[in-house]
Coordinates of C-alpha atoms in Angstrom, one line a residue:
X1 CA -19.6 -21.5 15.9
X2 CA -21.0 -23.4 12.9
X3 CA -19.3 -26.1 10.9
X4 CA -20.4 -27.2 7.4
X5 CA -19.0 -29.4 4.7
X6 CA -19.7 -29.7 1.0
X7 CA -18.4 -32.0 -1.8
X8 CA -17.9 -31.2 -5.4
X9 CA -17.5 -34.1 -7.9
X10 CA -15.6 -33.4 -11.1
X11 CA -17.1 -35.0 -14.3
X12 CA -13.7 -35.3 -16.0
X13 CA -11.7 -36.8 -13.1
X14 CA -12.1 -39.1 -10.1
X15 CA -10.5 -36.5 -7.8
X16 CA -12.9 -35.4 -5.0
X17 CA -12.7 -31.8 -3.6
X18 CA -14.1 -31.3 -0.1
X19 CA -14.5 -28.0 1.6
X20 CA -15.0 -27.7 5.4
X21 CA -16.2 -24.3 6.6
X22 CA -15.8 -23.1 10.2
X23 CA -17.6 -19.9 11.1
X24 CA -16.8 -17.9 14.3
X25 CA -17.9 -14.4 15.4
X26 CA -15.8 -12.4 13.0
X27 CA -13.8 -15.1 11.0
X28 CA -14.4 -17.8 8.5
X29 CA -12.0 -20.7 8.1
X30 CA -12.2 -22.8 4.9
X31 CA -10.3 -26.1 4.7
X32 CA -10.2 -27.5 1.2
X33 CA -9.0 -31.0 0.3
X34 CA -7.9 -31.9 -3.2
X35 CA -6.2 -35.2 -3.4
X36 CA -2.9 -34.9 -1.4
X37 CA -3.2 -31.2 -1.1
X38 CA -4.9 -29.4 1.8
X39 CA -5.5 -25.6 1.7
X40 CA -6.5 -23.6 4.8
X41 CA -7.9 -20.1 4.1
X42 CA -8.7 -17.6 6.8
X43 CA -11.2 -14.8 6.2
X44 CA -11.8 -11.8 8.5
X45 CA -14.9 -9.7 8.7
X46 CA -14.3 -5.9 8.7
X47 CA -16.1 -2.8 7.5
X48 CA -15.8 -3.9 3.8
X49 CA -17.1 -7.5 4.5
X50 CA -15.3 -10.8 4.5
X51 CA -11.7 -10.6 3.1
X52 CA -9.0 -13.2 3.0
X53 CA -6.1 -12.5 5.4
X54 CA -4.1 -15.7 5.3
X55 CA -3.8 -18.9 3.2
X56 CA -1.7 -21.9 3.9
X57 CA -1.3 -24.9 1.6
X58 CA 0.1 -28.3 2.7
X59 CA 1.4 -30.5 -0.1
X60 CA 3.9 -33.3 -0.2
X61 CA 5.0 -32.6 3.4
X62 CA 5.7 -28.9 2.5
X63 CA 3.9 -25.9 4.0
X64 CA 3.4 -22.8 1.8
X65 CA 1.9 -19.8 3.4
X66 CA 0.4 -16.7 1.6
X67 CA 0.1 -13.5 3.6
X68 CA -2.2 -10.8 2.3
X69 CA -0.4 -7.5 2.5
X70 CA -2.0 -4.5 4.2
X71 CA -1.0 -1.0 5.3
X72 CA -2.9 1.6 7.3
X73 CA -1.9 4.1 4.5
X74 CA -3.5 2.0 1.7
X75 CA -7.2 1.9 0.7
X76 CA -9.1 -1.2 1.7
X77 CA -9.5 -2.3 -2.0
X78 CA -5.8 -2.6 -2.3
X79 CA -5.4 -4.4 1.0
X80 CA -8.0 -7.0 -0.1
X81 CA -6.3 -7.8 -3.4
X82 CA -2.6 -7.1 -2.7
X83 CA -1.5 -10.6 -1.7
X84 CA 2.1 -11.8 -1.5
X85 CA 3.6 -15.1 -0.5
X86 CA 6.7 -13.7 1.2
X87 CA 6.7 -11.0 4.0
X88 CA 9.9 -9.0 4.7
X89 CA 10.1 -7.6 8.2
X90 CA 10.5 -3.9 7.7
X91 CA 9.4 -2.3 11.1
X92 CA 6.2 -0.4 11.2
X93 CA 7.8 1.8 13.9
X94 CA 11.4 2.3 14.9
X95 CA 13.3 4.4 17.4
X96 CA 17.1 4.7 17.0
X97 CA 20.0 6.3 18.6
X98 CA 21.4 8.7 15.9
X99 CA 25.2 8.8 15.9
X100 CA 27.4 11.3 14.1
X101 CA 31.1 11.1 13.6
X102 CA 33.9 12.2 11.2
X103 CA 34.4 8.6 10.0
X104 CA 32.1 5.7 9.1
X105 CA 31.0 3.2 11.7
X106 CA 32.0 5.3 14.7
X107 CA 30.0 5.1 17.9
X108 CA 31.6 7.7 20.2
X109 CA 31.1 11.4 20.4
X110 CA 33.1 13.5 17.9
X111 CA 35.1 16.3 19.3
X112 CA 35.4 17.9 15.9
X113 CA 31.6 17.9 15.4
X114 CA 30.8 18.8 19.0
X115 CA 28.1 16.0 19.1
X116 CA 26.1 14.6 22.0
X117 CA 25.3 11.2 20.5
X118 CA 23.7 9.9 23.7
X119 CA 21.0 12.6 23.5
X120 CA 20.4 12.2 19.7
X121 CA 17.6 10.1 18.2
X122 CA 15.5 9.3 15.1
X123 CA 11.9 8.2 14.8
X124 CA 10.6 6.4 11.8
X125 CA 7.7 4.6 10.2
X126 CA 7.4 2.2 7.3
X127 CA 4.6 3.5 5.1
X128 CA 4.5 0.6 2.5
X129 CA 6.5 -2.5 1.5
X130 CA 6.6 -5.1 -1.2
X131 CA 8.2 -8.6 -1.3
X132 CA 9.4 -11.2 -3.7
X133 CA 10.3 -14.8 -2.6
X134 CA 13.3 -16.6 -4.2
X135 CA 12.5 -20.2 -3.1
X136 CA 9.5 -22.6 -2.8
X137 CA 9.6 -22.8 1.0
X138 CA 9.3 -19.0 1.2
X139 CA 12.2 -18.5 3.6
X140 CA 14.4 -16.3 1.4
X141 CA 13.6 -13.3 -0.7
X142 CA 13.9 -9.6 -1.4
X143 CA 11.8 -6.7 0.0
X144 CA 11.6 -3.0 -0.6
X145 CA 9.8 -0.2 1.2
X146 CA 9.1 3.5 1.8
X147 CA 9.9 4.9 5.2
X148 CA 9.6 8.4 6.8
X149 CA 12.2 9.4 9.4
X150 CA 12.6 12.4 11.6
X151 CA 16.1 13.0 13.0
X152 CA 16.9 15.2 16.0
X153 CA 20.7 15.5 16.7
X154 CA 22.0 17.3 19.8
X155 CA 25.2 19.3 19.8
X156 CA 27.3 20.5 22.8
X157 CA 25.3 23.2 24.5
X158 CA 27.8 25.9 23.7
X159 CA 27.9 25.2 19.9
X160 CA 25.6 25.6 16.9
X161 CA 25.9 25.4 13.1
X162 CA 25.6 28.4 10.8
X163 CA 25.8 29.1 7.1
X164 CA 27.8 32.2 6.0
X165 CA 26.6 32.1 2.4
X166 CA 29.4 29.8 1.3
X167 CA 30.1 27.2 4.0
X168 CA 28.4 25.7 7.0
X169 CA 30.5 25.8 10.2
X170 CA 30.2 24.8 13.8
X171 CA 30.6 28.0 15.9
X172 CA 30.4 28.8 19.6
X173 CA 27.3 30.4 20.9
X174 CA 28.1 33.7 22.6
X175 CA 24.8 34.9 24.1
X176 CA 23.6 33.8 27.5
X177 CA 23.2 30.3 29.0
X178 CA 22.2 27.7 26.4
X179 CA 19.7 25.1 27.4
X180 CA 20.2 22.9 24.4
X181 CA 21.4 23.0 20.8
X182 CA 20.5 20.7 18.0
X183 CA 20.2 20.0 14.3
X184 CA 17.0 18.4 12.9
X185 CA 15.9 17.2 9.5
X186 CA 13.5 14.8 7.9
X187 CA 14.0 12.1 5.2
X188 CA 12.3 9.6 3.0
X189 CA 14.1 6.3 2.9
X190 CA 13.8 3.6 0.2
X191 CA 15.3 0.4 1.7
X192 CA 16.0 -2.7 -0.5
X193 CA 16.9 -5.8 1.6
X194 CA 17.5 -9.5 1.3
X195 CA 15.9 -11.5 4.2
X196 CA 16.1 -15.0 5.5
X197 CA 13.4 -16.1 7.8
X198 CA 12.3 -19.4 9.5
X199 CA 9.5 -20.6 11.8
X200 CA 10.3 -22.4 15.0
X201 CA 8.8 -25.9 14.7
X202 CA 5.1 -25.9 14.2
X203 CA 4.5 -22.7 16.2
X204 CA 3.9 -19.2 14.8
X205 CA 7.1 -17.9 16.3
X206 CA 9.7 -16.8 13.7
X207 CA 13.3 -15.6 13.5
X208 CA 14.7 -13.5 10.7
X209 CA 17.7 -11.6 9.6
X210 CA 18.1 -9.1 6.7
X211 CA 20.7 -6.9 5.0
X212 CA 20.7 -4.5 2.1
X213 CA 21.0 -0.8 1.2
X214 CA 18.8 2.2 1.2
X215 CA 18.6 5.5 -0.6
X216 CA 17.4 8.5 1.3
X217 CA 16.1 12.0 0.4
X218 CA 16.7 14.7 3.1
X219 CA 14.7 17.9 3.6
X220 CA 13.6 20.5 6.1
X221 CA 17.1 20.8 7.7
X222 CA 17.7 23.5 10.4
X223 CA 20.0 24.3 13.3
X224 CA 18.4 25.7 16.5
X225 CA 19.3 26.4 20.1
X226 CA 17.4 27.6 23.2
X227 CA 18.4 30.2 25.8
X228 CA 16.7 31.9 28.6
X229 CA 15.7 34.7 26.2
X230 CA 14.1 32.3 23.7
X231 CA 14.6 30.1 20.7
X232 CA 17.1 31.0 18.0
X233 CA 17.3 29.4 14.5
X234 CA 20.7 30.3 13.0
X235 CA 20.2 28.6 9.7
X236 CA 17.8 26.5 7.6
X237 CA 20.5 25.8 4.9
X238 CA 23.3 23.7 6.3
X239 CA 24.7 22.5 3.0
X240 CA 23.3 19.0 3.7
X241 CA 23.5 16.5 0.9
X242 CA 20.0 16.1 -0.4
X243 CA 20.5 12.4 -1.1
X244 CA 22.4 9.7 0.8
X245 CA 23.2 6.0 0.6
X246 CA 23.2 3.6 3.6
X247 CA 24.0 0.0 4.4
X248 CA 21.1 -1.7 6.3
X249 CA 21.1 -4.6 8.8
X250 CA 18.5 -6.0 11.1
X251 CA 17.6 -9.2 13.0
X252 CA 14.5 -10.1 15.0
X253 CA 12.2 -12.5 16.7
X254 CA 8.4 -12.2 16.1
X255 CA 7.4 -8.6 16.2
X256 CA 10.6 -7.1 17.8
X257 CA 13.9 -6.4 16.0
X258 CA 17.2 -4.7 16.3
X259 CA 18.1 -2.4 13.4
X260 CA 21.3 -0.7 12.2
X261 CA 21.9 1.8 9.4
X262 CA 25.3 3.0 8.4
X263 CA 25.8 6.0 6.2
X264 CA 28.1 5.3 3.3
X265 CA 28.1 8.8 1.9
X266 CA 28.7 12.0 4.0
X267 CA 25.8 13.9 5.5
X268 CA 27.1 17.3 4.4
X269 CA 28.5 18.5 1.1
X270 CA 32.3 18.1 1.0
X271 CA 34.1 21.4 0.9
X272 CA 31.1 23.3 2.1
X273 CA 30.7 21.8 5.6
X274 CA 32.5 19.6 8.2
X275 CA 32.9 16.0 7.2
X276 CA 30.2 13.9 8.9
X277 CA 28.9 10.3 8.6
X278 CA 25.8 8.9 10.3
X279 CA 25.2 5.6 12.1
X280 CA 21.9 4.6 13.7
X281 CA 21.2 1.7 16.0
X282 CA 17.9 0.9 17.7
X283 CA 14.7 -1.1 18.0
X284 CA 11.9 -1.7 15.6
X285 CA 8.4 -3.1 16.1
X286 CA 5.9 -4.7 13.7
X287 CA 2.4 -3.7 14.9

């Protein structure tokens, strides 16, 4: 590890700027002093060379941190330049229990929908997010993102959903012993959330809570069941609403969070399918 220092005297002022550089194996830390302000910049060496990953400024007893946004789905040139001062905690990966019922905010199985909520789930990823801070201390702000979600919802083994050309209905399965029956679909979610976050003392540990709404676009819906004779797909058109609106809520500590999403609009088109609302509760992880 090497440590160096350099001083730059300004001709027009008596303020002295001093930079201290600390070099390690794959990182460079630069500490800049300018009067009462101290700035700490952290650079990391990767395949593109040295790039800044974090910057913290201490001034008048206040700490202001800048985080340089990155995503595995973005090119390195964007990662190096796309800095932001406020980081909303949308999970990189989340696994939720997917609950269906005939009314909003219901957590039990619905007899009318023949659901098996305890066997149903959804898996999702946050592809990209952006953030705006509302205060100088960077503890409150708004964030938005793009998420991909796959939903796999189990029905009672003896039931499936079909479409007769006019309406989707849940009907009993007549042939053989059914191993499982389910409805699956995919969606792209666009969450917009307000978040409050705080660091615990001088440590890097943080707590946060957020709430907001999301718009989702659904596609690739189908109903399917499996018997001893094979797999049957009764329908790939279930009169599912192509768009939906949800309320979003989450809270977390460091990289682990609890998430909840409540469907405010029905999953299926009214008049063309049974009335159904979605609720999902689960865990999210920031990688």
